[in-house]
XYZ file of C-alpha atoms in Angstrom:
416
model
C -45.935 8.292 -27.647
C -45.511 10.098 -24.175
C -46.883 6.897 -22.642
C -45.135 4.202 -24.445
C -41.903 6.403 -24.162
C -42.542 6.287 -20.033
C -43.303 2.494 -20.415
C -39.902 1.888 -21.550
C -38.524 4.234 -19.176
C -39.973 2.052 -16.633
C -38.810 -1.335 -17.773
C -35.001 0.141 -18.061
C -35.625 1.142 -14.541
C -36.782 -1.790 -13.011
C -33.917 -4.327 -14.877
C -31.488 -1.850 -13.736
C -32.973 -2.617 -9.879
C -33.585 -6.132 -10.853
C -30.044 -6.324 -11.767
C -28.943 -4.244 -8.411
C -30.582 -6.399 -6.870
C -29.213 -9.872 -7.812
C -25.636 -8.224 -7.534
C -25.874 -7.394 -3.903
C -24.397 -9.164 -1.354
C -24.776 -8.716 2.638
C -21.668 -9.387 4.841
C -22.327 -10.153 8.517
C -19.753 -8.908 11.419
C -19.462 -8.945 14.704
C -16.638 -7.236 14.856
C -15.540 -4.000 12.285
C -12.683 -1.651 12.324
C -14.059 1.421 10.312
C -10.320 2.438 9.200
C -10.438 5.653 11.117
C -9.559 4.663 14.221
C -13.485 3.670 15.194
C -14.823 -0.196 16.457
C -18.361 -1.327 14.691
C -20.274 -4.005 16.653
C -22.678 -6.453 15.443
C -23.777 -5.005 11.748
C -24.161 -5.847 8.154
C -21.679 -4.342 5.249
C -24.173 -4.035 2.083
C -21.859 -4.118 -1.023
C -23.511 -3.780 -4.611
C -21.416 -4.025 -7.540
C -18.014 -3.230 -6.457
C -18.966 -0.530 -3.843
C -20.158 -0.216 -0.065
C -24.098 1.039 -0.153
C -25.074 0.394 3.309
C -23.825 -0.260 7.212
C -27.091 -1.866 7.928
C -27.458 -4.137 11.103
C -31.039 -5.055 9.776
C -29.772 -5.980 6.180
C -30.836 -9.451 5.089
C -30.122 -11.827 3.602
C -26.536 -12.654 4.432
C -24.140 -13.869 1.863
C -21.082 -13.748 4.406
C -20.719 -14.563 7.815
C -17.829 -13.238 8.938
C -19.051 -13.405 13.142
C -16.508 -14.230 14.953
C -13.539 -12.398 12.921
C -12.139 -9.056 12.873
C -13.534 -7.313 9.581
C -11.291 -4.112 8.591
C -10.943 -2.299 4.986
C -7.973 -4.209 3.083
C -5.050 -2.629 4.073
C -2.573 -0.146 1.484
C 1.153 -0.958 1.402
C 2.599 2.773 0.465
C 6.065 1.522 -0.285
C 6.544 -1.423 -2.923
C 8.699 -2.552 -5.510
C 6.125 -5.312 -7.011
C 8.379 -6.340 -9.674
C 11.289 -7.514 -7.414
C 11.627 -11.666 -7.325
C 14.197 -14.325 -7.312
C 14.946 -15.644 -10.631
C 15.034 -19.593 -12.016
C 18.593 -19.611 -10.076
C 16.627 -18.297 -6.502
C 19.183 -15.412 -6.840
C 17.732 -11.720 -6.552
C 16.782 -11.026 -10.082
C 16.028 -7.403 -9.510
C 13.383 -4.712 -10.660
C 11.996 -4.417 -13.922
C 13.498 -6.790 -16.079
C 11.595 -6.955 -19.402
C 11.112 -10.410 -20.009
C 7.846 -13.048 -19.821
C 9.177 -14.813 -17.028
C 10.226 -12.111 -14.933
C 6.703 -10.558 -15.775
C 4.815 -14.370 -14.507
C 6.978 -13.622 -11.226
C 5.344 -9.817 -10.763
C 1.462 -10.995 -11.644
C 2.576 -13.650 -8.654
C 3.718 -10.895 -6.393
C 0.735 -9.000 -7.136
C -1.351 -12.043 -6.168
C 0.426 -13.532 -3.074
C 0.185 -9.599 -1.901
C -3.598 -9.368 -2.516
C -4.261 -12.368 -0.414
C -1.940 -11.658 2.462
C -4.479 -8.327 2.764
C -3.479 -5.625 0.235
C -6.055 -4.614 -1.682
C -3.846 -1.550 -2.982
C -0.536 -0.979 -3.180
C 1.870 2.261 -4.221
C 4.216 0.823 -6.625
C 7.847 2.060 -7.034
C 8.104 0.331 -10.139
C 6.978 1.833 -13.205
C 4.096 -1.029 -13.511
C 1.413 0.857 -15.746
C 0.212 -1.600 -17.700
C -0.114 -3.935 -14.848
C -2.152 -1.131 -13.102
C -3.763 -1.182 -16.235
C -5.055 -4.841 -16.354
C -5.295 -4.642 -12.549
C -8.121 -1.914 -13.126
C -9.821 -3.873 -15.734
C -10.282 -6.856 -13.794
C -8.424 -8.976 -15.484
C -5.748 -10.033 -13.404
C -6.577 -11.156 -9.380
C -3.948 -8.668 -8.137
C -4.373 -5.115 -5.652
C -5.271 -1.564 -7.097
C -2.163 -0.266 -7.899
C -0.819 3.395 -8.079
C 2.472 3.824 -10.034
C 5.306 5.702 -11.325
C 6.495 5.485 -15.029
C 9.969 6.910 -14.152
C 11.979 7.696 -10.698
C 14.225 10.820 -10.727
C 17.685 9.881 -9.787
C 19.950 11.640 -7.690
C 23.246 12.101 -9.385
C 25.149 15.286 -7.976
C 26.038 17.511 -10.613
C 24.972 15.339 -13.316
C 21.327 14.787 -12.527
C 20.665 17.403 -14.940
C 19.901 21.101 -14.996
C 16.524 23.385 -13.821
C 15.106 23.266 -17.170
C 15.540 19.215 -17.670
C 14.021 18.421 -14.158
C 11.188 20.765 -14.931
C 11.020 18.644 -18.604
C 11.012 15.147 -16.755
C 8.391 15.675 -14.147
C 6.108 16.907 -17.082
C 6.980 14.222 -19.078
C 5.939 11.686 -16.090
C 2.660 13.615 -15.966
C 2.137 13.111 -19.435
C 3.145 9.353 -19.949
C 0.032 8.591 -16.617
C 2.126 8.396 -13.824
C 0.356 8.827 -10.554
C 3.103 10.632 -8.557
C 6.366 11.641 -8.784
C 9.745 8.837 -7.054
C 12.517 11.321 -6.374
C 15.743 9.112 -4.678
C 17.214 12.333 -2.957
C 20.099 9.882 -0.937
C 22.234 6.605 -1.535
C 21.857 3.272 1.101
C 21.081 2.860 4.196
C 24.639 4.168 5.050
C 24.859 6.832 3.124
C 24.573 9.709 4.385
C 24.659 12.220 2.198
C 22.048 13.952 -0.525
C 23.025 12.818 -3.938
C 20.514 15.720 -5.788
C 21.155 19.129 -5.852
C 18.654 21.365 -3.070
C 17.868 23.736 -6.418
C 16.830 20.557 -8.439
C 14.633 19.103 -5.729
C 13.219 22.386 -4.861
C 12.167 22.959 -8.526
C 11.261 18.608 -9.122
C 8.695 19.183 -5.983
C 7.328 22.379 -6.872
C 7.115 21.688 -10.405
C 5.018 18.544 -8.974
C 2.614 20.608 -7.438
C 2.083 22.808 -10.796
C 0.932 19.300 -12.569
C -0.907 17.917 -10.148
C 1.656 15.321 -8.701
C 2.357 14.196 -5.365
C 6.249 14.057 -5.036
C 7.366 10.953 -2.806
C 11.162 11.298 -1.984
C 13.831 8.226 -0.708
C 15.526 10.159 1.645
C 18.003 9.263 4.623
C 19.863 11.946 6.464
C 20.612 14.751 4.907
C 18.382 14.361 2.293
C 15.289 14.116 5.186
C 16.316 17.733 5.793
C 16.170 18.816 2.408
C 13.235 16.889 0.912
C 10.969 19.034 3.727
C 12.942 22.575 2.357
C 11.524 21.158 -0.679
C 7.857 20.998 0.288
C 7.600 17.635 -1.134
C 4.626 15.562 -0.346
C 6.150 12.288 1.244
C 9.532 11.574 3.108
C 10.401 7.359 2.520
C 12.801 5.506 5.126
C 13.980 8.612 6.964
C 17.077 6.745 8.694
C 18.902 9.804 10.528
C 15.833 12.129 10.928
C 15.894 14.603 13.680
C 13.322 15.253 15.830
C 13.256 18.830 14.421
C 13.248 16.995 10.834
C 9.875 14.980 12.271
C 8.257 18.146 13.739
C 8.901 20.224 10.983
C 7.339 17.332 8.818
C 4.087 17.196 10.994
C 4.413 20.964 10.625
C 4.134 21.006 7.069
C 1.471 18.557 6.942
C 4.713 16.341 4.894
C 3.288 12.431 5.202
C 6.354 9.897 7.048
C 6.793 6.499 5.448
C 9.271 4.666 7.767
C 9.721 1.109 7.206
C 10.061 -1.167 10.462
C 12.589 -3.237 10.303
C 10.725 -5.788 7.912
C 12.901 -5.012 4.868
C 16.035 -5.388 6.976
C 15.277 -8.631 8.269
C 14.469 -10.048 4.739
C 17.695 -9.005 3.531
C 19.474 -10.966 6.580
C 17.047 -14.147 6.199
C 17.768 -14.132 2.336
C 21.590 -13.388 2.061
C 22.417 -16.312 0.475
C 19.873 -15.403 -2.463
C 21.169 -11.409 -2.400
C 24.879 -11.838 -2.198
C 26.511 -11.351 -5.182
C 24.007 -9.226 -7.400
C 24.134 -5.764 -7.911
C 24.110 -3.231 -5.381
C 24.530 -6.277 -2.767
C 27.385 -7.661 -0.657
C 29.345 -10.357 -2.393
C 29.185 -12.717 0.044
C 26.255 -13.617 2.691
C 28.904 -13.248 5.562
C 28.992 -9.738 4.876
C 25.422 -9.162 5.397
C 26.132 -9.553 9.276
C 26.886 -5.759 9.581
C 23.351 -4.669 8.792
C 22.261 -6.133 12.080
C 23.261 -2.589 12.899
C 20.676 -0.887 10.896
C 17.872 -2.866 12.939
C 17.873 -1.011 16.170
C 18.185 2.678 13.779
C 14.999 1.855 12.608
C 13.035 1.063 15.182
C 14.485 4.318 17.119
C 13.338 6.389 14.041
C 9.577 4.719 14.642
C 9.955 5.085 18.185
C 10.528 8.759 17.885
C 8.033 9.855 15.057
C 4.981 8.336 17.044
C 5.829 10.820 20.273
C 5.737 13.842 17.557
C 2.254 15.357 17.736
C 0.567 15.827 14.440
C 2.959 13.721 12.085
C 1.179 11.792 9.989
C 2.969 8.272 9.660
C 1.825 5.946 6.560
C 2.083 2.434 6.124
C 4.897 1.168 3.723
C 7.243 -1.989 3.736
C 9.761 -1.660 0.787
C 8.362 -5.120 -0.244
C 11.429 -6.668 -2.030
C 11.509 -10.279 -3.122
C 11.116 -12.493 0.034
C 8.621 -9.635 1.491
C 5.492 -9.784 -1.319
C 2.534 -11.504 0.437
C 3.959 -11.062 4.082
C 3.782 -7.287 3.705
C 1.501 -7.338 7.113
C 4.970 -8.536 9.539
C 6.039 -4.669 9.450
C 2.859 -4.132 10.960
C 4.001 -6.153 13.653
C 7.272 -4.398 13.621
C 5.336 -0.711 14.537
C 3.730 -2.435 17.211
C 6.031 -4.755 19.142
C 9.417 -2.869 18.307
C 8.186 0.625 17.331
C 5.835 0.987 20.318
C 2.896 2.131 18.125
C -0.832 1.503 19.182
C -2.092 -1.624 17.489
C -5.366 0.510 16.035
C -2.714 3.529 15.118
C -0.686 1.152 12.804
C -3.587 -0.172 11.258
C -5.257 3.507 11.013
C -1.739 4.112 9.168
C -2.756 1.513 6.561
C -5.741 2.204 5.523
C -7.775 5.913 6.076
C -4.169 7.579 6.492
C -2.402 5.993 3.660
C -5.329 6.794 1.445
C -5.102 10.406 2.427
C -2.085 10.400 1.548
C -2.289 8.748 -1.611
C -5.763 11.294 -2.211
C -7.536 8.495 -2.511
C -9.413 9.239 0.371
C -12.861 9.230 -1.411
C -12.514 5.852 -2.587
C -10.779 3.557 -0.282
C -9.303 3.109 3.201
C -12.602 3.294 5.375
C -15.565 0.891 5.548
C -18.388 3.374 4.226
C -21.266 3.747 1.952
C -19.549 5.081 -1.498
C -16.218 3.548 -0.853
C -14.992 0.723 -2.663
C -15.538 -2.751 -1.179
C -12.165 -3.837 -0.273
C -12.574 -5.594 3.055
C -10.629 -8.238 4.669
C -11.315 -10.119 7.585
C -9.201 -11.996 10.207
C -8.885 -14.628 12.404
C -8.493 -12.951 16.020
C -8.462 -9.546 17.322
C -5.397 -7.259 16.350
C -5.754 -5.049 19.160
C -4.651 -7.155 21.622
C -2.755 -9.846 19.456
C -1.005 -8.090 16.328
C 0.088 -11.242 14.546
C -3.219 -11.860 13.965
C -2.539 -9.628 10.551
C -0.812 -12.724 10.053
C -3.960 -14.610 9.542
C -6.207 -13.026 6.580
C -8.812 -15.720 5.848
C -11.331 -13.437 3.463
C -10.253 -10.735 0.870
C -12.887 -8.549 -0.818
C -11.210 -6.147 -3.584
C -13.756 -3.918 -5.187
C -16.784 -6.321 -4.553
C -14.824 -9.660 -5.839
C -13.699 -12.254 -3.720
C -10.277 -13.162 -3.896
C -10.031 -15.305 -0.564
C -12.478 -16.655 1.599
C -12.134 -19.751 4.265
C -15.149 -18.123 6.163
C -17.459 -19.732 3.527
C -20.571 -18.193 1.826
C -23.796 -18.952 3.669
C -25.666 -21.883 2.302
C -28.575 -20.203 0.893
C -26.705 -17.805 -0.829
C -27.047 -17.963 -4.434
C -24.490 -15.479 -5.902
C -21.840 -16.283 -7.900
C -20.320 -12.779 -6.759
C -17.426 -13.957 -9.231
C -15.208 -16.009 -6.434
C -11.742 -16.923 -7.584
C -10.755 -18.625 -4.990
């Protein structure tokens, strides 16, 4: 029995390697950023299933020649609002409209962003069951990290103690991944629009069930979302530089946008003016020329603070989804960030950030396979973020113009 039990045993064990083995696919590069900040020369990525098992320079046989590229870890966009689009009309059509149309035109956003280098995204939207088919496989679109519902600033009436305490446990409950507090108005506004006690008690009550608290906050609100203790400052338009040291102080992540988001709105007026929350006509959009040279001053200032920790994260509205990479351009040429440091800030960083850290953002054995590769070298050209020509998301190939190697025989489930 003993012997016919360890037969068995043996047969299960060698499929399972048999089946290892036919699922594993070598990458070769010349050329690797590691996500941390560290340059890998002439080695082989070994990815089995959807996970890195090896750096192996020896590793044979190759499935992917990516020589001649630069190979990174798909990059994390922090900041998006996936279900924004234009509707039938090209007009804005907003965020989270219910409806199967509007749904076809976020599964497209998801897509276009996968392929312009995102293999996951932080999603302002409330998007679970997208995140949900995402996971599965069953949709080509990033990993995705949601809210169900933000917590809106509204003075006086954004509730009381008891009710904010109610609502961050109820977002706990109903799977969110974090906590969207919008502690301020516009880009203009400058004042905080929730009460300090109820964003005190919203971050700290975060903390007590195990979510990170990411806050919109411009001006004042910077100020008070770091009393707070809360785990991520968004935009920060009018932060001091004692706002931005006590924010590397506290170990509080910075998600500035670059001037991407601005730009969109200018280049798409004529499809923003006139819905809600927008200027009615696209002449008035001229003022917000004025906002460009705030935000690159706010990047120029956080990357001289020692210690702050600044994540990658666009705002990706419709006109933005799939060209997420141009604010990376943004940090560079108008922000003054080092080309590897904005990069860094999109993939190990943001995946601290998000706690993610033992899954994604680095190329390493254990982490998921989400690696990208591109034609030229980003450190000295940055548009080349521009030009993604293979996507690997959790061992699947989404993109790939750098073709598999001839004798290759895996399927390794290409879509495109």
């Amino acid at each position: 029995m003993r012997a016919a039990t360890s037969f068995f045993l043996l047969v299960i064990v060698g499929l399972s390697q048999f089946a290892e083995a036919q699922n594993r696919v070598v990458i070769c590069v010349s050329t690797a950023l590691d996500g941390k900040g560290r340059v890998l020369h002439d080695t082989r990525i070994v990815v089995s299933g959807s996970k890195i098992v090896a750096i192996d320079r020896d590793a044979s046989p190759i499935d992917y020649d990516l020589r001649g590229l630069t190979v990174m870890p798909g990059w994390i966009d922090a900041h998006v609002h996936i279900t924004s689009s234009f509707g039938p009309d090209g007009k804005n059509a907003g965020m989270g409209v219910a409806t199967p149309e509007a749904a076809y035109r976020t599964v497209a956003n998801a897509y276009a962003t996968l392929l312009g280098g995102f293999t996951t995204i932080q999603s302002m939207d409330g998007v679970v069951a997208l995140r949900k088919a995402s996971a599965r496989g069953g949709l080509p679109a990033p990993r995705i990290v949601s809210i169900v519902e933000p917590l809106v600033g509204r003075g006086e009436q954004t509730g009381t103690l008891e009710e904010t305490r109610a609502f961050v446990g109820k977002q706990k409950e109903a799977g969110a991944d974090f906590l969207k507090i919008y502690a301020s108005g516009g880009m203009r506004q400058t004042a905080q629009t929730i009460p300090q006690a109820l964003l005190d008690v919203a971050c700290d009550e975060a903390r007590k069930v195990g979510l990170r608290a990411i806050v919109h906050a411009n001006y004042e609100a910077v100020h008070g979302a770091i009393a707070a203790g809360c785990t991520q400052v968004e935009h920060g338009l009018g932060a001091t530089d004692a706002d931005l040291h006590a924010m590397a102080e506290k170990g509080i992540y910075f998600d500035p946008q670059a001037g991407q988001l601005i730009q969109n709105y200018l280049d798409n007026r004529a499809r923003y003016a006139g819905t809600p929350f927008f200027p009615k006509t696209p002449q008035e959009f001229e003022p917000m020329k004025e906002l460009l040279p705030l935000a690159y001053e706010v990047i120029q200032r956080a990357r001289r603070i020692s210690g702050l920790k600044i994540v990658f994260g666009t705002d990706a509205l419709a006109g933005m989804h799939g060209h997420n990479a141009e604010d990376l351009i943004n940090r560079v040429v108008e922000g003054g960030i080092a080309p590897m440091d904005a990069l860094v800030s999109a993939n190990s960083l943001a995946a601290e950030a998000m706690r993610m850290s033992e899954q994604i953002g680095t190329l390493a054995p254990g982490l998921e396979a989400d690696i990208i590769a591109l034609d030229g070298d980003p450190l000295k050209d940055i548009t080349a973020v521009r030009r993604v020509v293979f996507v690997m998301k959790g061992g699947v190939v989404y993109e790939n113009e750098a073709r598999p190697m001839p004798h290759s025989s895996t399927d390794f489930r290409a879509v495109r």
